[in-house]
Tab-separated table of C-alpha atoms in Angstrom:
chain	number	residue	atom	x	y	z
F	122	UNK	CA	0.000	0.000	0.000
F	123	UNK	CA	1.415	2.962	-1.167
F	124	UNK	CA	1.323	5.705	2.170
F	125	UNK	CA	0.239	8.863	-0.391
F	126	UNK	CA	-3.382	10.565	-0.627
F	127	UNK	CA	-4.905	9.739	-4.086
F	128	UNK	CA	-7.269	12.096	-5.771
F	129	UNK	CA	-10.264	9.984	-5.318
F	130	UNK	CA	-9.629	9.285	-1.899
F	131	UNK	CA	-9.848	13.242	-1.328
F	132	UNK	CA	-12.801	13.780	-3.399
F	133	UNK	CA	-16.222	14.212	-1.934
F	134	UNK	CA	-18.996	15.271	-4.178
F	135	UNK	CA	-21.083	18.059	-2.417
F	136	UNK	CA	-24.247	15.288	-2.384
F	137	UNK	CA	-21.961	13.249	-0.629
F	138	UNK	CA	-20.952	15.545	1.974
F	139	UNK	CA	-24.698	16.852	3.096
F	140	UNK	CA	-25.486	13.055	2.990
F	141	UNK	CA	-22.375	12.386	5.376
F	142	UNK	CA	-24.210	15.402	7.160
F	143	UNK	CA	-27.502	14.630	7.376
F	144	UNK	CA	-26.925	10.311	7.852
F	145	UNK	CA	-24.078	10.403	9.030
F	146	UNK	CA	-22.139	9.429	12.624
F	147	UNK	CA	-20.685	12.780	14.812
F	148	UNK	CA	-17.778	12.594	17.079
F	149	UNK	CA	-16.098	15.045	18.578
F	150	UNK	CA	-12.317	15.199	20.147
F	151	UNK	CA	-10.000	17.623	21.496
F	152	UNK	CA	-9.248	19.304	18.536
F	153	UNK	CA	-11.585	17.366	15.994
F	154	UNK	CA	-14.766	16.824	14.776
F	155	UNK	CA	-15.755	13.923	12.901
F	156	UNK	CA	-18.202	13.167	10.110
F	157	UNK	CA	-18.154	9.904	8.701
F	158	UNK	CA	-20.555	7.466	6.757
F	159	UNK	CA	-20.224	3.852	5.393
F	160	UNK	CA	-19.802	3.968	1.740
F	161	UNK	CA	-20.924	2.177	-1.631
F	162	UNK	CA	-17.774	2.918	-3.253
F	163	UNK	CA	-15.298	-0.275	-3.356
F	164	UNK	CA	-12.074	1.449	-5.317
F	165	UNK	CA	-11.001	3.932	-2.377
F	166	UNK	CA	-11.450	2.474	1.180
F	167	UNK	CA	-11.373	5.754	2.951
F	168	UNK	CA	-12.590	9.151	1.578
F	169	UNK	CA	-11.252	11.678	3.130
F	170	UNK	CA	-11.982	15.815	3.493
F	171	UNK	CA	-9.891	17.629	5.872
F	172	UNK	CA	-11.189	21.399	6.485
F	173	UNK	CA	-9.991	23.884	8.587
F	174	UNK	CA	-12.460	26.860	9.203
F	175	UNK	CA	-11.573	30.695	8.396
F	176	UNK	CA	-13.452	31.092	11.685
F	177	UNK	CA	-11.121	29.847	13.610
F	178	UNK	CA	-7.573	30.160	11.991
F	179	UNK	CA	-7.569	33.250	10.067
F	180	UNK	CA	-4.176	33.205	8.247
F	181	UNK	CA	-4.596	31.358	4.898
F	182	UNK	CA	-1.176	30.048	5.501
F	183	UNK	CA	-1.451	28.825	8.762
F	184	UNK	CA	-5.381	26.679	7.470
F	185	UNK	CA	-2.995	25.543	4.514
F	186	UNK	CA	-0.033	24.398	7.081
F	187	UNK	CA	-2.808	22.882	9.393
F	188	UNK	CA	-3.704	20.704	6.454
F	189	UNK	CA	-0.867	19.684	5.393
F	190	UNK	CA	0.159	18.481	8.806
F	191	UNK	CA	-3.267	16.535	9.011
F	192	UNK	CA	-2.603	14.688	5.513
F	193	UNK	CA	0.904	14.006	6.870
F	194	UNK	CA	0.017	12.208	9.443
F	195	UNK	CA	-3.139	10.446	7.314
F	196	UNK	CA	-0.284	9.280	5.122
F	197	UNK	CA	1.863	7.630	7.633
F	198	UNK	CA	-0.769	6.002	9.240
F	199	UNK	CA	-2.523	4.488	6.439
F	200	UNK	CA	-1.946	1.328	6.287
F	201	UNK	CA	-3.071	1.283	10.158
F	202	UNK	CA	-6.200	2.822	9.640
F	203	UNK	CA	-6.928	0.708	6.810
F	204	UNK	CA	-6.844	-1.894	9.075
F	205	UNK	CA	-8.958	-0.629	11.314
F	206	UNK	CA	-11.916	0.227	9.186
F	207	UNK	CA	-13.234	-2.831	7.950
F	208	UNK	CA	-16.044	-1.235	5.163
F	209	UNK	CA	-15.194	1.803	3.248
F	210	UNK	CA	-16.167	4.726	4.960
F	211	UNK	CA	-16.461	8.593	3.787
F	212	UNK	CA	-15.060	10.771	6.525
F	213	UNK	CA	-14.997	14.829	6.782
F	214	UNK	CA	-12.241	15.962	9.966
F	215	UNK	CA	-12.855	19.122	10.833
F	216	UNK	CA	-10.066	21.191	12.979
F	217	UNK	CA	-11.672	23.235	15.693
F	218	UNK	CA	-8.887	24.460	17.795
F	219	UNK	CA	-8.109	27.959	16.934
F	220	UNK	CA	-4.353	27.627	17.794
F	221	UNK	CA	-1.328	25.641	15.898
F	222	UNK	CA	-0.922	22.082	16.451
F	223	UNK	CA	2.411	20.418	16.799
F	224	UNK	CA	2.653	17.014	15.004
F	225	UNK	CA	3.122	14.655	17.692
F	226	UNK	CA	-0.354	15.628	19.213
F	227	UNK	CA	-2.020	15.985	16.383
F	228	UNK	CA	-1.242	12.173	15.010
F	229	UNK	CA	-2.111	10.714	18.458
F	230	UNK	CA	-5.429	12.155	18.030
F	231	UNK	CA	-6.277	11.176	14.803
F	232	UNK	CA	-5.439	7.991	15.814
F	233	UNK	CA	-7.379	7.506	18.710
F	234	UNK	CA	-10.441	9.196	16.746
F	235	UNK	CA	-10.057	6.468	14.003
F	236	UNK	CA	-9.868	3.938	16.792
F	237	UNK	CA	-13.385	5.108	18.385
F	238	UNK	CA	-15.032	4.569	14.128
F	239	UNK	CA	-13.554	1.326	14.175
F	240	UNK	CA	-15.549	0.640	17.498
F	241	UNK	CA	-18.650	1.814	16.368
């Protein structure tokens, strides 16, 4: 498994996202909140939209570096949280913290977040 996010495994078509909405399982952690619904689709696993609100972080650059630091850590995990998630699954993370995360935290979160969908 190569530890990269493909274009169809970040692509969510807005039907899809007020579905995940609307149908969907809510969880919320200490800096994220998580959307996610069992999927149809069989070619990606996991679909996956990371968003970062202008609300909270302002800066343009500092959403983009939050990002960034989110796929990161998706990457590395990957084959992990493939594991974990036995049907595929269309997720949205949302960051709600309005301050800077450092990487370490950040990963550990997403893990244990992925570990409570597994559960339920």
């Amino acid at each position: 498994m190569k530890l990269t996010l493909m274009r169809d495994e970040r692509r969510l078509s807005k039907k899809t996202i007020r579905s995940i909405y609307k149908k969907g399982h809510y969880a919320n952690s200490g800096c994220f909140t998580i959307n996610w619904l069992k999927s149809n689709a069989t070619n990606p696993k996991i679909r996956l939209l990371i968003s970062v609100p202008k609300k909270n972080i302002s800066k343009a650059v500092e959403r983009n570096y939050i990002k960034r630091i989110i796929r990161e850590s998706y990457k590395i995990n990957k084959p992990f949280i493939c594991n974990l998630l036995s049907n595929p699954t269309d997720i949205i993370l949302t960051y709600n913290k309005t301050t800077i995360p450092k990487f370490n935290k950040l990963e550990e979160e997403l893990l244990n977040l992925f570990q409570l969908i597994s559960k339920k």
